[in-house]
Coordinates of C-alpha atoms and ligand atoms in Angstrom, one line a residue:
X1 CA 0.0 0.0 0.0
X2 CA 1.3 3.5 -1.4
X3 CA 1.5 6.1 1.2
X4 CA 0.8 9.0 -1.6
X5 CA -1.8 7.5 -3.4
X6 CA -4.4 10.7 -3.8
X7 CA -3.0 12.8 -6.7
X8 CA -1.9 9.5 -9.3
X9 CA -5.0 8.4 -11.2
X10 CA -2.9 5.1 -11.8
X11 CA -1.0 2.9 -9.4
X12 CA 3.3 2.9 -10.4
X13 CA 4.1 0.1 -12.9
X14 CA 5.4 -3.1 -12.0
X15 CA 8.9 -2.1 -13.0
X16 CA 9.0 1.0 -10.7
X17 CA 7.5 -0.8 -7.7
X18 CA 10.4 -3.1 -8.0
X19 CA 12.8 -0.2 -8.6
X20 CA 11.2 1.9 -5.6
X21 CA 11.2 -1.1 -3.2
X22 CA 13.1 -0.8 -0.3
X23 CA 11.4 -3.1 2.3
X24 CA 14.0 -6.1 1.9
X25 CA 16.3 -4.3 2.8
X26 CA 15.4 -1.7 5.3
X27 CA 12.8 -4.0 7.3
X28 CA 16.0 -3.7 9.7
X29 CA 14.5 -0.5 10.7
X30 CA 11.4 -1.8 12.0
X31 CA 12.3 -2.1 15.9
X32 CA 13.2 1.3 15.2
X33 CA 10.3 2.7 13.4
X34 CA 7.8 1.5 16.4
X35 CA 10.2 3.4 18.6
X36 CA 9.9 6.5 16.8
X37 CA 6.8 5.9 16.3
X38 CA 5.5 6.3 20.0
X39 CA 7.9 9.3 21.0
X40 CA 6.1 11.2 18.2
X41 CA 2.8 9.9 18.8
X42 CA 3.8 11.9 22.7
X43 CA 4.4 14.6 21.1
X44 CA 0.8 14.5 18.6
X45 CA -1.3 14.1 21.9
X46 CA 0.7 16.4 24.4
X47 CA -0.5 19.1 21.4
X48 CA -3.7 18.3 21.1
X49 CA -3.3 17.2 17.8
X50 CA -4.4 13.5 18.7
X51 CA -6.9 12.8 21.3
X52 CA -5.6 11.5 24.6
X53 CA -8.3 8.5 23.9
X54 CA -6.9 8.2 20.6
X55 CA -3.7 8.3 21.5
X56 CA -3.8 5.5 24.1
X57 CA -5.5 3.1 21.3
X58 CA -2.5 4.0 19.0
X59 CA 0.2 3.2 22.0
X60 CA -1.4 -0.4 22.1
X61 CA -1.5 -0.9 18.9
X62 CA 1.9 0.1 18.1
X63 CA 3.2 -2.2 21.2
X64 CA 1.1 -4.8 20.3
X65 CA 2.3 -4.7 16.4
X66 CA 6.4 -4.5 18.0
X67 CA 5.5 -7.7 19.6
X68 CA 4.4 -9.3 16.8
X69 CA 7.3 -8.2 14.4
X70 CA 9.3 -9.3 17.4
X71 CA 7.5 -13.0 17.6
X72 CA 7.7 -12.7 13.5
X73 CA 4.5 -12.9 13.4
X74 CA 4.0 -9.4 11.3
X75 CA 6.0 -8.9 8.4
X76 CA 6.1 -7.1 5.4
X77 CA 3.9 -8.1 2.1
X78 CA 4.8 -7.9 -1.6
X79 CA 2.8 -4.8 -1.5
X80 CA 4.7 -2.7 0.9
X81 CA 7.4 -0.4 -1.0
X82 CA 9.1 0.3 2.8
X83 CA 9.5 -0.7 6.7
X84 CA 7.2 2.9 7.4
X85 CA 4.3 2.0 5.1
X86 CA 4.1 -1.8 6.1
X87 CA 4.3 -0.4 9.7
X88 CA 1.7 1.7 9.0
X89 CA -0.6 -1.1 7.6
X90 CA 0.3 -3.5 9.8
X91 CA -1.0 -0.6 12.9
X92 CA -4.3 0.3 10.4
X93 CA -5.0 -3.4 10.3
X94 CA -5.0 -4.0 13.6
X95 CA -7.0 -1.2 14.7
X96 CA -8.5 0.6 12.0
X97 CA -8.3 4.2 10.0
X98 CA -6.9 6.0 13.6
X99 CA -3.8 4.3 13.0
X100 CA -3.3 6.9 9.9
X101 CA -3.5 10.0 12.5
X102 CA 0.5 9.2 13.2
X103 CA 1.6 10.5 10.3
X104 CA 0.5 14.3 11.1
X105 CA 3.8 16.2 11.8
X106 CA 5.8 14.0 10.2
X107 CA 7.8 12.5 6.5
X108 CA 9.0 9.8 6.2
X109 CA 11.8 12.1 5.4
X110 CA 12.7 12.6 9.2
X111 CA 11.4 9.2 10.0
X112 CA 13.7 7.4 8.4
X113 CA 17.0 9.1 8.9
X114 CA 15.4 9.0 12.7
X115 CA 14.9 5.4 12.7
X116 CA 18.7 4.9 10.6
X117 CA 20.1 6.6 13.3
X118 CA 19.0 4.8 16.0
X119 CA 20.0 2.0 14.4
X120 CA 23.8 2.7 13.9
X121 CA 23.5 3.9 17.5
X122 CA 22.9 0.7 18.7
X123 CA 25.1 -1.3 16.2
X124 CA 28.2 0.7 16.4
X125 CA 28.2 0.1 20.4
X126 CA 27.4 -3.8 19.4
X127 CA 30.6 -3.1 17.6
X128 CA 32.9 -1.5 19.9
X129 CA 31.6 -4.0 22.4
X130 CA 33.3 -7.2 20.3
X131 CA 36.0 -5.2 19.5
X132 CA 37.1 -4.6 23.3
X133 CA 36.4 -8.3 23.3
X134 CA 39.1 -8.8 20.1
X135 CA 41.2 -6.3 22.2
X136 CA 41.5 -8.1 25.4
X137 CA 42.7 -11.1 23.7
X138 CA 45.5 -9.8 22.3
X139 CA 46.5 -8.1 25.9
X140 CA 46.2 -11.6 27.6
X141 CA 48.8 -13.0 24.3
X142 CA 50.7 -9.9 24.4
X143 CA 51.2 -10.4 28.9
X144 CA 52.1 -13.7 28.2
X145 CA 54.9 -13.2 25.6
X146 CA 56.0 -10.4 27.0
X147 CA 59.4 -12.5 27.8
X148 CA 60.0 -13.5 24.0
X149 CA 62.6 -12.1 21.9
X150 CA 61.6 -11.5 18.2
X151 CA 63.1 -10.2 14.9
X152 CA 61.2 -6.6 14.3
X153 CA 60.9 -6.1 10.6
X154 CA 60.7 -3.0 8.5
X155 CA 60.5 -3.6 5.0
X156 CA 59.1 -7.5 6.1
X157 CA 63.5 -6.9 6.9
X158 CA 64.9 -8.4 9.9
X159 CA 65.3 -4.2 11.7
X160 CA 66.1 -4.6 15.4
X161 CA 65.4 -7.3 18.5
X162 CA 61.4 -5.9 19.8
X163 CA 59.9 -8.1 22.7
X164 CA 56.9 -10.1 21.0
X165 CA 54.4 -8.7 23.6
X166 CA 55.5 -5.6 21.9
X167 CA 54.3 -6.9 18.6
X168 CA 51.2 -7.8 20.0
X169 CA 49.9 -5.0 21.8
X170 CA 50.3 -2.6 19.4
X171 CA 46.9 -3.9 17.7
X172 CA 45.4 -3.7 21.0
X173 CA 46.4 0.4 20.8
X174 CA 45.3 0.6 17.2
X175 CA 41.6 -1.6 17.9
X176 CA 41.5 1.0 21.0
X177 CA 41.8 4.0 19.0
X178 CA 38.4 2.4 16.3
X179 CA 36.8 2.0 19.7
X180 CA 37.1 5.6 20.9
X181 CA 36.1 7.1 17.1
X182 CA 32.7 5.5 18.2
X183 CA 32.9 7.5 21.1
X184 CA 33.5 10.2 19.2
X185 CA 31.2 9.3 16.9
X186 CA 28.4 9.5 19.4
X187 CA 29.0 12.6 21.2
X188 CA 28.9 14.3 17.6
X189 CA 25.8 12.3 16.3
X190 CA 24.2 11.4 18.9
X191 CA 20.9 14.5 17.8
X192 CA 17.7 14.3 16.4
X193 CA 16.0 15.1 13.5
X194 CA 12.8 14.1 14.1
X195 CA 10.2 17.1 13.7
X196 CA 11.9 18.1 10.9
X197 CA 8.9 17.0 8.5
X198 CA 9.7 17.3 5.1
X199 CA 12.2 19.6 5.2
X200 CA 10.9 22.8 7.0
X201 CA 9.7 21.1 10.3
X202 CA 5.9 21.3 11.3
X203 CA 3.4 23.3 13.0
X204 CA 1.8 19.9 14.4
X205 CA 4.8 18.5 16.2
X206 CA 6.1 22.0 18.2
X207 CA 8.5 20.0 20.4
X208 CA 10.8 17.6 18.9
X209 CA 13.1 18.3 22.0
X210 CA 10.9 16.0 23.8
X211 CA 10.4 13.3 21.6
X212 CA 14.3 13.5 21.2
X213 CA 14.7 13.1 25.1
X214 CA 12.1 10.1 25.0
X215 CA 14.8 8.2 22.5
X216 CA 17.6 8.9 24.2
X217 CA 19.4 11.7 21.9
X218 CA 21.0 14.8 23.6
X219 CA 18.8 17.0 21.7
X220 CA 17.4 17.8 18.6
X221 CA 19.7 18.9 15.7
X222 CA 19.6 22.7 14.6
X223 CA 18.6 22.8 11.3
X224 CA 15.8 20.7 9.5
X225 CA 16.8 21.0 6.0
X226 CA 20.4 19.8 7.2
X227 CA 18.9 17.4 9.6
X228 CA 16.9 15.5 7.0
X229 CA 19.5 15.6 4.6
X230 CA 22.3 15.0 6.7
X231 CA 24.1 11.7 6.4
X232 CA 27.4 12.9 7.6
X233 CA 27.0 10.4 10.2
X234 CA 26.6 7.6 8.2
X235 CA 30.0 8.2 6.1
X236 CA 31.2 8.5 9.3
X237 CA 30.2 5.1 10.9
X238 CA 31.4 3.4 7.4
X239 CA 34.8 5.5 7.7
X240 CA 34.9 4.1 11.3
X241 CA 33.6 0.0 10.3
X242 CA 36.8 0.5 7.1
X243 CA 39.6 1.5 9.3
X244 CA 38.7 -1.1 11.9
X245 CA 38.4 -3.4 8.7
X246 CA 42.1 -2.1 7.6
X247 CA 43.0 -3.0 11.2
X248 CA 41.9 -6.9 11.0
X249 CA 43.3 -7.1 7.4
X250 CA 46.6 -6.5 8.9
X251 CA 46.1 -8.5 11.6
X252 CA 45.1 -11.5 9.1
X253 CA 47.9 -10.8 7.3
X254 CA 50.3 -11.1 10.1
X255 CA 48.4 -14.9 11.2
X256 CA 48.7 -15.7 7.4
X257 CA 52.4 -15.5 7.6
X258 CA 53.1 -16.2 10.7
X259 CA 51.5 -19.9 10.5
X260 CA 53.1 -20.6 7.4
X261 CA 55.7 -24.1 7.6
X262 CA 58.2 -21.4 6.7
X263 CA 57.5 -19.0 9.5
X264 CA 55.9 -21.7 11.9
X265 CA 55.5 -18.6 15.0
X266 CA 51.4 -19.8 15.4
X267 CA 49.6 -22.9 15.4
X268 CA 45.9 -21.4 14.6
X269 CA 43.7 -24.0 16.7
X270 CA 41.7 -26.5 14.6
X271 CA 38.3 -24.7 15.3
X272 CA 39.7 -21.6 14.1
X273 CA 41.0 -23.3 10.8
X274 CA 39.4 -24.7 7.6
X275 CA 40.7 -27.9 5.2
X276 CA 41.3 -28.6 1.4
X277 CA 38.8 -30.6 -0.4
X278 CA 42.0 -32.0 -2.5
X279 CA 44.7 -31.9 0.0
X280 CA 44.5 -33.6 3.0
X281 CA 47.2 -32.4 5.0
X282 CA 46.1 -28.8 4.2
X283 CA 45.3 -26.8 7.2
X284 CA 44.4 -23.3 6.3
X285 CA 44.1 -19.7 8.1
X286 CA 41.0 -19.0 6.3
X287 CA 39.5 -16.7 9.2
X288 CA 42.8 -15.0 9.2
X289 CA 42.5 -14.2 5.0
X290 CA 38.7 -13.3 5.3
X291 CA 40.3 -10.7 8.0
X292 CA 42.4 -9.8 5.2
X293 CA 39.5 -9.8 2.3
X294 CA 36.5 -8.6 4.1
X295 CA 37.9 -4.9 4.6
X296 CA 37.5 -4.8 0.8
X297 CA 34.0 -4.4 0.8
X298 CA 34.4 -2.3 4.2
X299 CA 36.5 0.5 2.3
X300 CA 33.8 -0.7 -0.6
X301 CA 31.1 0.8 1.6
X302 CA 32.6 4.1 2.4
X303 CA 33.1 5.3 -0.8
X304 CA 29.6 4.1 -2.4
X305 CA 27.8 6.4 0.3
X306 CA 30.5 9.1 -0.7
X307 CA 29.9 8.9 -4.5
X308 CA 26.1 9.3 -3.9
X309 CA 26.5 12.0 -1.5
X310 CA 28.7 13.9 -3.8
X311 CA 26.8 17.0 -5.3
X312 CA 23.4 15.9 -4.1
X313 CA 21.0 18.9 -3.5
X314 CA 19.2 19.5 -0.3
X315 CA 17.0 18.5 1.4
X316 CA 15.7 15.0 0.5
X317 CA 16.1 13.3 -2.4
X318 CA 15.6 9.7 -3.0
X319 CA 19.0 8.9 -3.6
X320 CA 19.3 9.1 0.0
X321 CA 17.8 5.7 -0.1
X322 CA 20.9 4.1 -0.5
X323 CA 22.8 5.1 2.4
X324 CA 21.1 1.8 4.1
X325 CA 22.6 -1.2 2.4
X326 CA 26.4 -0.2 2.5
X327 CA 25.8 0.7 6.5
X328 CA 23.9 -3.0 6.7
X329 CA 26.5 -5.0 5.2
X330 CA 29.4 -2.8 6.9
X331 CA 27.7 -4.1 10.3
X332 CA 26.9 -6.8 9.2
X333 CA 30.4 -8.2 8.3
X334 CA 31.9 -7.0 11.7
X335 CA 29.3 -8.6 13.9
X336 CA 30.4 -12.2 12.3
X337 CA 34.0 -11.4 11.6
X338 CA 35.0 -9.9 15.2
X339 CA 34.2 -13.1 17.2
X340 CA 35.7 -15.3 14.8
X341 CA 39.0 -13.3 14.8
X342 CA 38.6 -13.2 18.4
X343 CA 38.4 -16.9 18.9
X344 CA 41.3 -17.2 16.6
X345 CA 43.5 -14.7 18.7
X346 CA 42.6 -16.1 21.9
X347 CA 43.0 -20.1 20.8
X348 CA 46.4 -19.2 19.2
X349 CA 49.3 -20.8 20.4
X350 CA 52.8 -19.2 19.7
X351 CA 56.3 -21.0 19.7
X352 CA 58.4 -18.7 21.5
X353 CA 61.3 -20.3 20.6
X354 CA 60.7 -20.1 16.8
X355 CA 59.8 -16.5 17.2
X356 CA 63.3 -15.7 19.1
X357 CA 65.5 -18.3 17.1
X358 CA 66.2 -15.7 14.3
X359 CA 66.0 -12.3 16.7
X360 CA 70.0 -11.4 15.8
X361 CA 69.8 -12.6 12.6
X362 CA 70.4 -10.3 9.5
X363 CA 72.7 -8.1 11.7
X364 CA 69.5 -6.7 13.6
X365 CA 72.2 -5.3 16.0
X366 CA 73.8 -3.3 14.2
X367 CA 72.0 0.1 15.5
X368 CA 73.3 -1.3 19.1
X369 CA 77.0 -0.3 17.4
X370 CA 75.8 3.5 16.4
X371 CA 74.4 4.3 19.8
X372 CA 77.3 3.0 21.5
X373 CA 79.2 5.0 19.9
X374 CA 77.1 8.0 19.3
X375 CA 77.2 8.1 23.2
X376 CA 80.8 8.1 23.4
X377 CA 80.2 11.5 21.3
X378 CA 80.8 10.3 17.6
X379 CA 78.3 12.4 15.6
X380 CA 75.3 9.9 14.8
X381 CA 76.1 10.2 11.4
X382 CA 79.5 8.6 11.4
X383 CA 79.1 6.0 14.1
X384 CA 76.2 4.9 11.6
X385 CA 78.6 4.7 8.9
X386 CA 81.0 2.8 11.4
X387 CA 78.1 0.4 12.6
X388 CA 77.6 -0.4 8.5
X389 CA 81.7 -1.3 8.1
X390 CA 81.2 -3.7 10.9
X391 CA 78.3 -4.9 8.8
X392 CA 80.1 -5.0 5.4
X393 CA 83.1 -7.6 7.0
X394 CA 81.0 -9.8 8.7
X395 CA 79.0 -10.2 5.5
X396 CA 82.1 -11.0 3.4
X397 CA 83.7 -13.1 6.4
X398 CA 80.4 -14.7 6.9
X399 CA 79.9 -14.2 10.7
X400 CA 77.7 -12.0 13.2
X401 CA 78.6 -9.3 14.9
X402 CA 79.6 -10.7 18.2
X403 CA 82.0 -12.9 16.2
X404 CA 84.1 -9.7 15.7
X405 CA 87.5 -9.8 17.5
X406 CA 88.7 -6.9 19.3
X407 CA 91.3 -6.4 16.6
X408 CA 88.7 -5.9 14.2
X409 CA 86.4 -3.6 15.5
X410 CA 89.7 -1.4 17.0
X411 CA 90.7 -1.5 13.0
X412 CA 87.4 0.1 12.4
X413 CA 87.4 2.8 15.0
X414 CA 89.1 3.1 17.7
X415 CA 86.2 4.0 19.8
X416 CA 85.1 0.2 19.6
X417 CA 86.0 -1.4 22.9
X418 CA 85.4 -4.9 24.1
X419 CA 82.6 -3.8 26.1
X420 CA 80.5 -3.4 22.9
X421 CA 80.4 -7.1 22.6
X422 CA 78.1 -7.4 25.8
X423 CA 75.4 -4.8 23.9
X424 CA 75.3 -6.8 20.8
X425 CA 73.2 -9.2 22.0
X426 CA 68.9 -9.6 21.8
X427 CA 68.5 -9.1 25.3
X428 CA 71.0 -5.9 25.5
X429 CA 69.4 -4.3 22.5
X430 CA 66.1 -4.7 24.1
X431 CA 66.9 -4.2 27.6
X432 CA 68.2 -0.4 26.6
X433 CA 65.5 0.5 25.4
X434 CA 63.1 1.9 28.6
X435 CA 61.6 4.8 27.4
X436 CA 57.6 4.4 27.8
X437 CA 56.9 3.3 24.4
X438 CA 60.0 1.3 23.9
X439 CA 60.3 -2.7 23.7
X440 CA 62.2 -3.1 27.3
X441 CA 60.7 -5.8 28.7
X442 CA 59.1 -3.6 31.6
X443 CA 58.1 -0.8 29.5
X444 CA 56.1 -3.2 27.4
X445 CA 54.8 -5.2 30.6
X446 CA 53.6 -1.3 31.9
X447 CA 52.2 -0.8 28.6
X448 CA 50.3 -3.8 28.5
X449 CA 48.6 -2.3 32.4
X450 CA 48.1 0.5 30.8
X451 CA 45.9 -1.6 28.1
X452 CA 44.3 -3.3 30.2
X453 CA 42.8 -0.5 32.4
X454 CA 42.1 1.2 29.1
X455 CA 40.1 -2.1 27.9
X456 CA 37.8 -1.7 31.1
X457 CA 37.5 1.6 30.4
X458 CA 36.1 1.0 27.1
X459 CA 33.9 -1.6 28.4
X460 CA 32.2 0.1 31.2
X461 CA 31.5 3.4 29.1
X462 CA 29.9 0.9 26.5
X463 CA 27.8 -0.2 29.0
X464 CA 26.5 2.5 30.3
X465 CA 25.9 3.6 26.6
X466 CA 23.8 0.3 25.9
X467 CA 21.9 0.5 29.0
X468 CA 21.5 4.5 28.1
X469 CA 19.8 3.8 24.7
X470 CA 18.3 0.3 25.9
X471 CA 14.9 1.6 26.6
X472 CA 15.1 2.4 22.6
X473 CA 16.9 -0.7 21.9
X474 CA 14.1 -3.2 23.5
X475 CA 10.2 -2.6 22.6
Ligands
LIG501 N1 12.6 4.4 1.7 C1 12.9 5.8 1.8 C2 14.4 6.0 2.1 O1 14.9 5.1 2.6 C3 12.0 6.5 2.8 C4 11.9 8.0 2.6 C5 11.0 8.2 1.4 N2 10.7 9.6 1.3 C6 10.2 10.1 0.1 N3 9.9 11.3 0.1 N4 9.9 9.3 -0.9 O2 14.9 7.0 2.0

C-alpha cells in the first residue's frame, strides 16, 4: 500500500514498484520505526493534535504490532514499498483508519533518517563492544609473551630485537583508538532530527526536543533542512567499520604468515582453521585471509555512500535511499567477523622459541654499534657509517657481529671497545630500550597495564551507553 496515493489516477508500474522497493532491505529499521513511532505519537497528543483516547488506542497498537514483528508474526507483504508503510498497515490493520492520525507532523523524510540513526547507534556500540572483546585477547597474548625475543621487521626486513608482547599489543592500541572514534562518533551524532517533516519542520509537532529526550538523543539537531538531509554520520560510521576493517586485514595478514611451515611462530587452533577438499594435510588460516578480504567491501562501503552523497541537492532526495545497504552490510560483516578473529586470537598458540630463534639474525644489531658509539660522542652520522663497516666484513667473512674480535672492531674505529660485545646481544638491545613506548621488557609489561585498564575503560563506558539507549533498543 502507497503512502501517496491521492493525486496519481494510476497505481506505479510493476517495473518502478520493483525499482522503488526498499522493504527487503530496510525492514531492519522496524524495531526502530515502532520506537519513533511512540515518541512522536507523545508529542501529537501532548499538542492536542491527537486525542488523549486516541492516543492510548494508538500506543497499544503500536506495542502490540512491535510484539508481533518481534514474535515474527508481522511482516512485510509484496505490497509494501518500505519498513514505514508496512508499519503503518500492519497498525491500520489491527485497529483501524486511527492508525493513519500518526503520520501528522511528520515525513517519512525525518522518519527514516530517525529510525537509521537509532539503528547505527545501537550497532556501532554492538561493535565497539566485540572489539574490546578482540582487544583483550590480544593483551592476555601480548602479557604472556612479553618474555620472547623476536626479529622486528621493517620492510618485512629483519630491523632490530622488539619483545613479542610488543608486537602484539600494538593492535590492542590501534583496535582502542576504532573503539574511541565510536565514542567520538556518538558525542557528535548522537541529535535528532525528528520534527523536521519534510524539510521545514511542522506546526503539528512543536516539540521535537521532547520526543528526542524520550529516545535517548542529547537533543534535537539545529537545522531541518540539514537534519533530513544530513548523512554525515553515516559516512562517518562506514569511515569508522573501514579503518577497523584495515586493522583486522593487517592483523590477518600477520596470522597468514606467521603460521606458514616457513615461519611456523602460530599454530591457529583446529576450530579456528578450515581444510582442502584435494589436500588432506592442508590446514588453512581461512579466518585470518577473510580478515584480510572482508575490509574490501568495508572501504567498498565508504566510498559508495560518498559517491552518492557527492553534489546531491538539499533536502531529501531519494538517492538518499541508498545510504542503508552499504551501512547494513558494513555491520553486518563486523558482527560475524570480530568473534571469529577473536576466537582465533585467543585459541592461538605461539612458539616462543621459533619466534626468538632468528632475533639477531640479518645483523639486527647493528643500530646497538651507532648508539654505543654516538654516546661516546661520535656524531650519529658517522658511528652509523662505522656500525655499517662492521656490517660489510662480517657479511664477506660470513659471521655475526659478536664474532668480531677486538682487533677488528679497533681497526674500524678506535672507539670500539670490548665492552661493545656485551650490547650486541637480543637481550641488551632490548633491555636499553626503557623509554615508555620502547620494547624493554618492563616498558612493554607497563604498557600492557596500561591496556588493560584502558580495555575496562572502554567496556564500562559501552555499557553504560547500551543501558543509556536500551529503553530504545528493546520494545
Ligand atoms: N525508503 C525511503 C528511504 O529510505 C524512505 C523515505 C522516502 N521519502 C520520500 N519522500 N519518498 O529514504
Amino acid at each position: 500500500m502507497a503512502l501517496w496515493g491521492g493525486r496519481f489516477s494510476s497505481e506505479p508500474a510493476d517495473s518502478v514498484a520493483a525499482l522503488s522497493r526498499s522493504v527487503d532491505f530496510d525492514w531492519r529499521l522496524a524495531p526502530y520505526d515502532i520506537k519513533v513511532n511512540l515518541a512522536h505519537l507523545d508529542g501529537l497528543v501532548a499538542s492536542g493534535v491527537i486525542a488523549s483516547g486516541n492516543g492510548e488506542v494508538i500506543r497499544a497498537g503500536l506495542k502490540a504490532l512491535s510484539t508481533e514483528i518481534i514474535a515474527g508474526k508481522f511482516t512485510y507483504n509484496d505490497s509494501d514499498e518500505d519498513v514505514h508503510s508496512a508499519i503503518e498497515r500492519g497498525l491500520i490493520a489491527k485497529i483501524g483508519a486511527i492508525g493513519g492520525a500518526l503520520r501528522a507532523g511528520r515525513s517519512r523524510n525525518d522518519l527514516v533518517v530517525t529510525d537509521f540513526k537509532l539503528y547505527l547507534i545501537d550497532h556501532l556500540l554492538e561493535v565497539a563492544s566485540l572489539t574490546t572483546d578482540l582487544v583483550s585477547a590480544f593483551n592476555q597474548q601480548s602479557a604472556a609473551l612479553v618474555e620472547v625475543i623476536a626479529p622486528g621487521f621493517t620492510h618485512l626486513q629483519h630491523a632490530q630485537p622488539i619483545v613479542f608482547g610488543h608486537e602484539l599489543a600494538k593492535h590492542s592500541q590501534a583496535l582502542l583508538r576504532d573503539v574511541d572514534r565510536i565514542g567520538d562518533w556518538l558525542v557528535r551524532n548522537n541529535f535528532s532530527p525528528l520534527g523536521s517533516g519534510a524539510l521545514a519542520g511542522s506546526g503539528l509537532q512543536p516539540n521535537p526536543e521532547s520526543s528526542a529526550d524520550t529516545l535517548g538523543f542529547d537533543g534535537v539537531l539545529a537545522n531541518s533542512i540539514d537534519a533530513v538531509s544530513d548523512r554525515d554520520f553515516a559516512a562517518e560510521a562506514l569511515f569508522v567499520m573501514a579503518m577497523l576493517g584495515v586493522h583486522l586485514s593487517r592483523i590477518g595478514e600477520e596470522f597468514t604468515i606467521w603460521s606458514t611451515t616457513e615461519f611456523k611462530w602460530v599454530v591457529i587452533d583446529d576450530a579456528y582453521s578450515t581444510g582442502s577438499s584435494i589436500m588432506p594435510q592442508k590446514k588453512n588460516p581461512d579466518i585470518a585471509e577473510l580478515a584480510r578480504g572482508k575490509s574490501g567491501r568495508l572501504i567498498g562501503n565508504l566510498t559508495a555512500l560518498l559517491a552518492v552523497l557527492k553534489g546531491l541537492p538539499f533536502a531529501y532526495n531519494r538517492d538518499l535511499q541508498e545510504d542503508k545497504e552499504p551501512i547494513f552490510d558494513s555491520v553486518e560483516t563486523l558482527l560475524v567477523l570480530l568473534p571469529a578473529l577473536t576466537g582465533m586470537v585467543e585459541t592461538a598458540k605461539f612458539n616462543g622459541a621459533n619466534i626468538s630463534s632468528g632475533a639477531h639474525s640479518g645483523y639486527a644489531l647493528a643500530t646497538e654499534i651507532a648508539d654505543y658509539l654516538a654516546k661516546k660522542s661520535v656524531p650519529f652520522a658517522q658511528a652509523h657509517e662505522v656500525a655499517g663497516e662492521c656490517v660489510r666484513l662480517c657479511e664477506s667473512a660470513g659471521i655475526e657481529l659478536y664474532e668480531l674480535s677486538d682487533d677488528q672492531l679497533k681497526a674500524i674505529h678506535p672507539e670500539l671497545k670490548s665492552d661493545l660485545k656485551e650490547l650486541l646481544t637480543t637481550q641488551g638491545a632490548v633491555a636499553s630500550r626503557t623509554s615508555s613506548l620502547g620494547t624493554s621488557i618492563s616498558s612493554v609489561t607497563k604498557q600492557i597495564a596500561d591496556l588493560k585498564n584502558a580495555t575496562k575503560e572502554a567496556k564500562s563506558w559501552i555499557s553504560n551507553e547500551v543501558e543509556r539507549f536500551s529503553g530504545m533498543m528493546k520494545p
